[in-house]
Coordinates of C-alpha atoms and ligand atoms in Angstrom, one line a residue:
M58 CA 0.0 0.0 0.0
I59 CA 1.5 3.3 -1.1
G60 CA -0.1 5.3 1.7
A61 CA 1.4 3.0 4.4
A62 CA 4.8 4.8 4.1
E63 CA 5.3 7.6 6.5
S64 CA 6.6 10.4 4.3
A65 CA 5.1 11.9 1.2
D66 CA 5.2 15.2 -0.7
D67 CA 2.0 17.0 0.4
C68 CA 0.0 19.5 -1.6
D69 CA -3.6 20.5 -2.2
V70 CA -3.9 19.4 -5.9
L71 CA -1.9 16.8 -7.8
V72 CA -2.0 17.4 -11.5
V73 CA -0.7 14.5 -13.6
G74 CA 0.3 15.7 -17.1
T75 CA 1.8 19.0 -18.2
G76 CA 0.2 19.6 -21.6
P77 CA -2.0 22.8 -22.2
A78 CA -4.8 21.6 -20.0
G79 CA -2.7 20.6 -17.0
S80 CA -0.5 23.7 -17.2
A81 CA -3.4 26.1 -17.5
L82 CA -5.2 24.4 -14.6
A83 CA -2.0 24.5 -12.4
R84 CA -1.5 28.2 -13.2
R85 CA -5.1 29.1 -12.3
L86 CA -5.0 27.1 -9.0
S87 CA -1.7 28.3 -7.8
A88 CA -2.5 31.9 -8.6
S89 CA -5.5 31.5 -6.3
G90 CA -3.4 30.2 -3.5
Q91 CA -3.6 26.4 -3.8
R92 CA -0.5 24.3 -3.4
V93 CA -0.2 22.5 -6.7
L94 CA 2.2 19.8 -7.8
M95 CA 2.5 18.9 -11.5
L96 CA 3.7 15.4 -12.3
E97 CA 5.3 15.2 -15.7
R98 CA 6.5 12.0 -17.4
S99 CA 10.1 12.0 -18.3
P100 CA 10.6 11.0 -22.0
P101 CA 12.2 7.6 -22.6
V102 CA 16.0 7.9 -23.2
A103 CA 15.7 7.2 -26.9
A104 CA 13.1 9.9 -27.4
R105 CA 15.3 12.4 -25.4
R106 CA 18.1 11.8 -27.9
R107 CA 16.0 12.9 -30.8
E108 CA 13.9 15.7 -29.2
P109 CA 10.8 16.3 -31.4
A110 CA 11.3 19.5 -33.4
W111 CA 7.5 20.1 -33.7
R112 CA 4.2 19.0 -32.5
I113 CA 1.0 18.7 -34.6
G114 CA -2.1 20.7 -33.4
E115 CA -1.2 24.2 -34.5
S116 CA -4.5 26.0 -35.2
L117 CA -5.8 28.2 -32.3
P118 CA -9.2 29.9 -32.8
G119 CA -9.5 33.6 -32.1
A120 CA -11.8 33.0 -29.1
A121 CA -8.8 31.6 -27.2
S122 CA -7.6 35.2 -26.8
V123 CA -10.2 35.8 -24.1
L124 CA -8.9 32.8 -22.1
L125 CA -5.3 33.8 -22.6
R126 CA -6.1 37.3 -21.3
R127 CA -7.9 35.9 -18.3
Q128 CA -4.8 33.8 -17.5
G129 CA -2.6 37.0 -17.8
L130 CA -0.8 35.5 -20.7
W131 CA -1.8 37.7 -23.6
D132 CA 1.4 39.8 -23.9
R133 CA 3.5 36.7 -23.5
F134 CA 1.5 34.9 -26.2
L135 CA 1.8 37.8 -28.6
A136 CA 5.6 38.0 -28.1
D137 CA 6.1 34.3 -29.1
G138 CA 5.9 34.8 -32.9
H139 CA 2.7 32.8 -33.6
V140 CA 1.3 33.7 -37.0
P141 CA -2.2 35.2 -37.5
R142 CA -4.4 32.9 -39.6
Q143 CA -6.0 34.0 -42.8
A144 CA -9.1 32.6 -44.4
S145 CA -10.0 28.9 -44.6
V146 CA -10.5 27.3 -48.0
S147 CA -12.2 24.0 -48.1
V148 CA -13.4 21.4 -50.6
W149 CA -15.9 19.7 -48.4
D150 CA -19.7 20.1 -49.1
T151 CA -19.1 20.2 -52.8
P152 CA -16.0 19.7 -55.1
Q153 CA -15.9 23.5 -55.5
P154 CA -13.6 25.4 -53.0
A155 CA -15.5 27.4 -50.4
W156 CA -13.8 30.3 -48.7
T157 CA -14.6 31.3 -45.1
D158 CA -13.1 34.3 -43.3
A159 CA -13.4 35.7 -39.8
L160 CA -14.5 39.3 -40.8
R161 CA -17.6 39.0 -38.7
D162 CA -15.9 37.2 -35.8
P163 CA -15.1 39.8 -33.0
N164 CA -12.3 37.5 -31.8
G165 CA -10.6 37.5 -35.2
P166 CA -9.3 34.5 -37.2
G167 CA -6.9 33.0 -34.6
W168 CA -3.3 31.8 -35.1
H169 CA -1.1 29.1 -36.5
L170 CA 1.1 28.3 -33.6
D171 CA 4.6 27.2 -32.9
R172 CA 3.0 24.4 -30.9
L173 CA 6.0 23.4 -28.8
R174 CA 6.6 27.0 -27.8
F175 CA 2.9 27.4 -26.9
D176 CA 2.9 24.4 -24.7
Q177 CA 6.2 25.5 -23.0
M178 CA 4.8 29.0 -22.4
L179 CA 1.9 27.5 -20.5
R180 CA 4.2 25.2 -18.5
D181 CA 6.5 28.1 -17.6
A182 CA 3.5 30.2 -16.7
A183 CA 2.3 27.6 -14.2
A184 CA 5.7 27.5 -12.6
D185 CA 5.8 31.3 -12.4
S186 CA 2.5 31.2 -10.5
G187 CA 4.1 28.9 -7.9
A188 CA 3.1 25.4 -9.2
Q189 CA 5.8 22.9 -8.4
R190 CA 6.9 20.2 -10.8
A191 CA 8.2 16.7 -10.3
E192 CA 9.3 14.2 -12.9
V193 CA 7.8 10.7 -13.0
T194 CA 10.3 8.1 -14.3
G195 CA 8.5 4.9 -13.7
A196 CA 4.9 3.5 -13.6
I197 CA 2.5 5.4 -11.4
Q198 CA 0.6 3.7 -8.6
I199 CA -2.5 5.4 -7.3
E200 CA -4.8 4.8 -4.4
R201 CA -7.3 6.6 -2.3
A202 CA -6.9 6.3 1.5
G203 CA -9.2 8.4 3.7
A204 CA -9.5 11.9 2.4
H205 CA -6.4 11.7 0.3
W206 CA -5.0 10.4 -3.0
W207 CA -1.6 8.8 -2.9
V208 CA 0.4 8.7 -6.1
G209 CA 3.7 6.6 -6.1
D210 CA 6.3 6.7 -8.8
T211 CA 8.0 3.3 -9.1
G212 CA 10.9 4.9 -10.9
T213 CA 12.0 7.4 -8.2
G214 CA 10.3 5.7 -5.3
R215 CA 8.7 9.1 -4.4
R216 CA 5.2 9.4 -3.1
Y217 CA 2.8 12.3 -3.4
R218 CA -0.4 13.1 -1.4
A219 CA -3.3 15.4 -2.0
P220 CA -7.0 15.6 -1.4
I221 CA -7.5 16.4 -5.1
L222 CA -6.1 14.4 -8.1
V223 CA -6.4 15.5 -11.7
D224 CA -5.9 13.5 -14.8
A225 CA -4.4 15.9 -17.5
T226 CA -2.6 13.2 -19.4
G227 CA -4.5 13.9 -22.7
R228 CA -5.6 11.0 -24.8
H229 CA -3.5 8.6 -22.7
A230 CA -6.0 9.1 -19.8
A231 CA -3.3 7.4 -17.8
V232 CA -4.8 8.0 -14.3
C233 CA -8.4 7.2 -15.5
R234 CA -7.1 3.9 -16.8
R235 CA -5.2 3.1 -13.7
I236 CA -8.2 3.7 -11.4
G237 CA -10.6 1.8 -13.8
L238 CA -12.6 4.6 -15.4
K239 CA -14.2 4.0 -18.8
R240 CA -13.3 6.1 -21.8
E241 CA -15.1 5.4 -25.0
A242 CA -13.4 5.7 -28.5
A243 CA -16.2 6.6 -31.0
D244 CA -14.2 5.7 -34.1
R245 CA -10.8 4.5 -35.4
L246 CA -9.6 7.8 -36.9
V247 CA -5.8 8.2 -37.3
A248 CA -3.8 11.2 -38.5
V249 CA -0.9 10.5 -40.9
H250 CA 1.2 13.6 -41.0
L251 CA 4.4 15.1 -42.3
L252 CA 6.4 18.3 -41.8
L253 CA 7.6 19.6 -45.2
P254 CA 10.8 21.6 -45.7
P255 CA 10.5 25.4 -46.1
T256 CA 9.2 26.6 -49.4
Q257 CA 8.9 30.0 -51.1
E258 CA 5.1 30.2 -51.0
E259 CA 3.6 32.4 -48.2
D260 CA 0.1 31.1 -48.1
R261 CA -1.4 31.6 -44.6
C262 CA -4.8 29.9 -45.3
T263 CA -6.0 26.7 -43.7
R264 CA -6.6 24.3 -46.6
L265 CA -9.1 21.5 -45.9
C266 CA -10.1 18.8 -48.4
A267 CA -12.4 15.8 -48.2
D268 CA -11.8 12.8 -50.4
A269 CA -13.2 9.3 -50.6
Q270 CA -11.0 7.7 -48.0
G271 CA -10.8 10.6 -45.5
W272 CA -9.8 14.2 -45.3
W273 CA -6.7 16.4 -45.6
Y274 CA -5.5 19.6 -44.2
S275 CA -2.4 21.7 -44.7
V276 CA -1.2 24.9 -43.0
R277 CA 2.1 26.8 -42.9
I278 CA 3.5 27.1 -39.4
P279 CA 5.6 30.0 -38.1
S280 CA 8.9 28.4 -39.0
G281 CA 7.9 28.7 -42.7
R282 CA 7.4 25.0 -43.0
R283 CA 4.2 23.3 -44.0
V284 CA 2.2 20.7 -42.2
L285 CA 0.4 18.1 -44.3
C286 CA -2.0 15.8 -42.6
F287 CA -4.4 13.1 -43.8
H288 CA -7.1 11.6 -41.6
M289 CA -8.3 8.1 -42.3
D290 CA -9.4 5.0 -40.5
A291 CA -6.8 2.8 -39.0
D292 CA -8.0 -0.3 -40.9
E293 CA -7.9 1.4 -44.3
P294 CA -5.5 -0.6 -46.6
L295 CA -4.2 2.7 -48.1
L296 CA -2.6 3.5 -44.7
R297 CA 0.3 1.2 -45.4
T298 CA 1.2 3.1 -48.6
L299 CA 0.8 6.5 -47.1
R300 CA 3.3 5.9 -44.4
D301 CA 5.9 6.7 -47.0
A302 CA 6.5 10.5 -47.2
Q303 CA 6.6 10.7 -51.0
A304 CA 3.5 8.6 -51.4
L305 CA 1.6 10.9 -49.0
L306 CA 2.8 13.9 -50.8
T307 CA 1.9 12.5 -54.2
Q308 CA -1.6 11.5 -53.0
A309 CA -2.2 14.9 -51.5
R310 CA -1.2 16.6 -54.8
S311 CA -4.0 14.8 -56.6
H312 CA -6.2 17.5 -55.1
S313 CA -5.7 20.9 -56.8
L314 CA -6.5 22.8 -53.5
L315 CA -3.4 21.2 -52.0
R316 CA -1.3 21.0 -55.2
D317 CA -1.2 24.8 -55.3
V318 CA 0.9 25.0 -52.1
L319 CA 2.7 21.6 -51.9
P320 CA 6.1 20.9 -53.4
L321 CA 6.5 18.1 -56.0
T322 CA 9.0 16.2 -54.0
G323 CA 11.4 16.6 -51.0
A324 CA 9.1 15.4 -48.3
G325 CA 11.2 15.0 -45.3
E326 CA 14.4 14.4 -47.2
G327 CA 17.4 16.2 -48.5
E328 CA 18.4 19.8 -48.1
G329 CA 16.2 22.0 -45.9
A330 CA 14.9 19.0 -44.0
G331 CA 15.6 19.0 -40.3
E332 CA 14.4 17.3 -37.2
G333 CA 10.9 16.0 -36.9
E334 CA 11.0 14.6 -40.5
G335 CA 9.2 11.5 -41.7
V336 CA 5.6 10.5 -41.6
R337 CA 4.1 10.2 -38.2
L338 CA 1.0 8.4 -37.2
Q339 CA -1.2 9.1 -34.2
P340 CA -4.7 8.4 -33.0
A341 CA -7.0 11.3 -33.8
G342 CA -10.6 10.1 -33.3
T343 CA -13.2 11.2 -30.8
A344 CA -12.8 9.7 -27.3
A345 CA -14.9 10.6 -24.3
L346 CA -14.7 9.9 -20.6
D347 CA -17.7 8.5 -18.9
L348 CA -18.5 11.6 -16.8
R349 CA -21.1 10.1 -14.5
E350 CA -18.7 7.4 -13.4
C351 CA -15.9 10.0 -13.0
E352 CA -18.1 12.4 -10.9
A353 CA -18.7 9.5 -8.5
V354 CA -15.0 9.2 -7.7
P355 CA -14.3 11.5 -4.7
G356 CA -11.7 14.2 -5.1
F357 CA -11.0 13.2 -8.7
Y358 CA -11.1 15.5 -11.8
A359 CA -10.1 15.2 -15.5
V360 CA -9.4 18.0 -17.9
G361 CA -8.6 18.5 -21.6
D362 CA -8.4 15.6 -24.0
T363 CA -8.9 13.2 -21.1
V364 CA -12.4 14.5 -20.8
L365 CA -13.0 14.7 -24.5
A366 CA -10.5 14.2 -27.3
F367 CA -11.9 16.1 -30.3
D368 CA -11.7 15.0 -33.9
P369 CA -9.2 17.4 -35.4
V370 CA -11.8 18.6 -37.9
A371 CA -13.3 20.6 -35.0
S372 CA -10.0 22.4 -34.4
Q373 CA -11.2 23.0 -30.8
G374 CA -8.9 20.8 -28.7
L375 CA -6.7 23.6 -27.4
F376 CA -9.6 26.0 -26.8
H377 CA -11.3 23.2 -24.8
A378 CA -8.1 22.5 -22.9
L379 CA -7.9 26.1 -21.8
A380 CA -11.6 26.5 -21.1
C381 CA -12.1 23.4 -19.1
A382 CA -8.9 24.1 -17.1
E383 CA -10.6 27.4 -16.1
S384 CA -13.8 25.6 -15.1
A385 CA -12.0 22.9 -13.2
A386 CA -9.9 25.4 -11.3
L387 CA -13.0 27.1 -10.1
A388 CA -14.7 23.8 -9.2
I389 CA -11.6 22.5 -7.3
S390 CA -11.2 25.8 -5.4
R391 CA -14.9 25.6 -4.4
E392 CA -14.6 21.9 -3.4
L393 CA -11.5 22.6 -1.3
A394 CA -13.6 25.4 0.4
G395 CA -16.2 22.8 1.3
E396 CA -18.8 23.4 -1.5
T397 CA -20.3 20.1 -2.3
A398 CA -22.1 21.2 -5.5
A399 CA -18.8 22.1 -7.1
R400 CA -18.0 18.8 -8.7
R401 CA -21.6 18.3 -9.9
D402 CA -21.5 21.7 -11.6
Y403 CA -18.2 20.9 -13.3
F404 CA -19.3 17.5 -14.6
A405 CA -22.6 18.9 -15.8
E406 CA -20.8 21.6 -17.8
M407 CA -18.5 18.9 -19.4
M408 CA -21.5 16.8 -20.2
Q409 CA -22.9 19.8 -22.1
V410 CA -19.6 20.2 -24.0
Q411 CA -19.7 16.6 -25.0
T412 CA -23.3 16.8 -26.2
H413 CA -22.8 20.0 -28.2
Y414 CA -19.6 18.6 -29.8
R415 CA -21.3 15.4 -30.9
R416 CA -24.1 17.4 -32.5
R417 CA -21.7 19.6 -34.4
L418 CA -19.5 16.7 -35.5
A419 CA -22.5 14.8 -36.9
E420 CA -23.3 17.9 -39.1
V421 CA -19.7 18.1 -40.4
Y422 CA -19.5 14.5 -41.4
A423 CA -23.0 14.6 -43.0
R424 CA -22.1 17.3 -45.4
P425 CA -20.0 15.8 -48.2
V426 CA -23.0 13.9 -49.6
R427 CA -21.1 13.0 -52.7
F428 CA -19.2 10.4 -50.7
R429 CA -22.3 8.5 -49.6
G430 CA -21.5 4.8 -50.0
E431 CA -17.8 5.3 -49.3
G432 CA -16.6 3.2 -46.3
F433 CA -14.9 6.1 -44.5
W434 CA -17.9 8.4 -44.7
D435 CA -20.5 5.8 -44.0
R436 CA -18.6 4.7 -40.9
H437 CA -18.2 8.2 -39.6
R438 CA -21.9 9.0 -40.3
Q439 CA -22.8 5.9 -38.4
A440 CA -20.5 6.8 -35.5
T441 CA -21.7 10.4 -35.2
G442 CA -25.3 9.4 -35.6
S443 CA -25.8 11.3 -38.9
A444 CA -26.3 8.3 -41.2
P445 CA -29.8 8.5 -42.8
R446 CA -32.2 6.1 -41.1
R447 CA -33.2 3.0 -43.0
Q448 CA -36.8 2.9 -44.0
Ligands
LIG776 C1 -3.7 15.2 -35.7 C2 -4.1 16.2 -34.7 C3 -4.3 17.5 -35.0 C4 -4.7 18.4 -34.1 N1 -4.9 19.7 -34.5 C5 -5.4 20.6 -33.6 C6 -5.6 22.0 -34.0 O1 -5.2 22.4 -35.1 N2 -6.1 22.8 -33.0 C7 -6.4 22.4 -31.8 O2 -6.9 23.2 -31.0 N3 -6.2 21.1 -31.4 C8 -5.7 20.2 -32.3 N4 -5.5 19.0 -31.9 C9 -5.8 18.6 -30.5 C10 -4.8 19.2 -29.4 O3 -3.5 18.8 -29.7 C11 -5.2 18.6 -28.1 O4 -6.6 18.8 -27.8 C12 -4.4 19.2 -26.9 O5 -3.1 18.9 -27.0 C13 -5.0 18.7 -25.6 O6 -4.2 19.2 -24.5 P1 -4.1 18.3 -23.2 O7 -3.3 19.1 -22.2 O8 -5.4 17.8 -22.8 O9 -3.3 17.0 -23.6 P2 -1.9 16.8 -24.2 O10 -1.5 18.0 -25.0 O11 -1.8 15.5 -24.9 O12 -1.0 16.7 -22.9 C14 -0.9 15.6 -22.1 C15 0.4 15.6 -21.3 O13 0.3 14.5 -20.3 C16 1.6 13.8 -20.4 N5 1.4 12.4 -20.0 C17 0.8 11.4 -20.7 N6 0.8 10.3 -20.0 C18 1.4 10.6 -18.7 C19 1.7 9.9 -17.6 N7 1.5 8.6 -17.5 N8 2.3 10.5 -16.5 C20 2.6 11.9 -16.6 N9 2.3 12.6 -17.7 C21 1.7 12.0 -18.8 C22 2.0 14.0 -21.9 O14 3.4 13.8 -22.0 C23 1.6 15.4 -22.1 O15 2.6 16.3 -21.7 C24 -5.1 18.0 -32.8 C25 -4.9 16.7 -32.4 C26 -4.4 15.8 -33.4 C27 -4.3 14.3 -33.0

């Protein structure tokens, strides 16, 4: 039993995971006087040797400015060189490109981020507010004893104790899995992506394109390089082919919307290529925590992707991470002050987020009617509940 040992690092809130949601939560809580300890996983030795030069997930909607201001991070964010987005152009509902701009959005078009810098800024901001950090090098052991959570790290042998425990480990949902909470994956969407070497073009639009087997997007990030990403189902036979960078690029170039901005060759190879090259594959589908079950676990919260991992077509994951960190910070402070309704309010809000998201996602996948009968689209219409009912 972890809690049987005499000594432990004590705090009010233990946050496991230091992505945007965990960092934003830690900043808010420590700024309001709570003692917060953030547990971050140390990368495996092999991964440390080849530090990732970029991270996918670079589009931040303009509405996030409100949250960044409330966190007191607006000037810091502006100084970090993220690039304002321009219009979006998509081939989605019909084969003709449709342009969307943010002229009528009071928050503006948003940004294309240097994602690693953005995540680091939030991590540093949490530390500046007084949140402590500790590295986890082994497996985590978790148990609840009395009014406290105990977390043990088998790597360092250290133990941590707090009345409140938060899972902010993103899609891994590492703490939820460890304590047996259910998280349901709605589909088998994966993202196959590539960072292209810098090119001469200066296009700042988001380009989105549906095709029979899935959908593409491409944006130029602040380094001047371009992200190319295809979303498809994990069991699609084409996946094997598209794990080759040149094959992915060639397939993307079959769409004129993408061809306009993509180079002919040079995907991840040769001059101009740097770290982070090669096709990467990662899960990208909707996955949602069972919130009723979670609410029933005393002193336990989840934030960000752990609560709801968005399909990237929504481009809302980062906004959600910041917004739900704010809501969780409020609920946790209330709970620590003895307000019993605090957890109920938080989980009810997250339930609404999940419901609203599912409705919007169903609309998005229903729209390219020209792909009715294609496996990818039929499966996603089925999964989102937007498939036409059989008579
Ligand atoms: C292909 C793709 C494209 C995307 N594009 C966009 C986009 O354009 N715009 C957008 O807003 N969102 C996008 N997203 C989603 C966005 O990246 C996530 O919503 C966001 O990162 C969620 O933040 P988080 O803090 O919840 O989780 P994460 O950012 O995943 O952070 C989780 C943290 O927990 C750590 N961790 C994991 N396991 C453990 C453990 N056992 N112990 C300790 N720490 C652990 C991880 O190392 C990480 O630091 C995209 C996602 C995908 C897959």
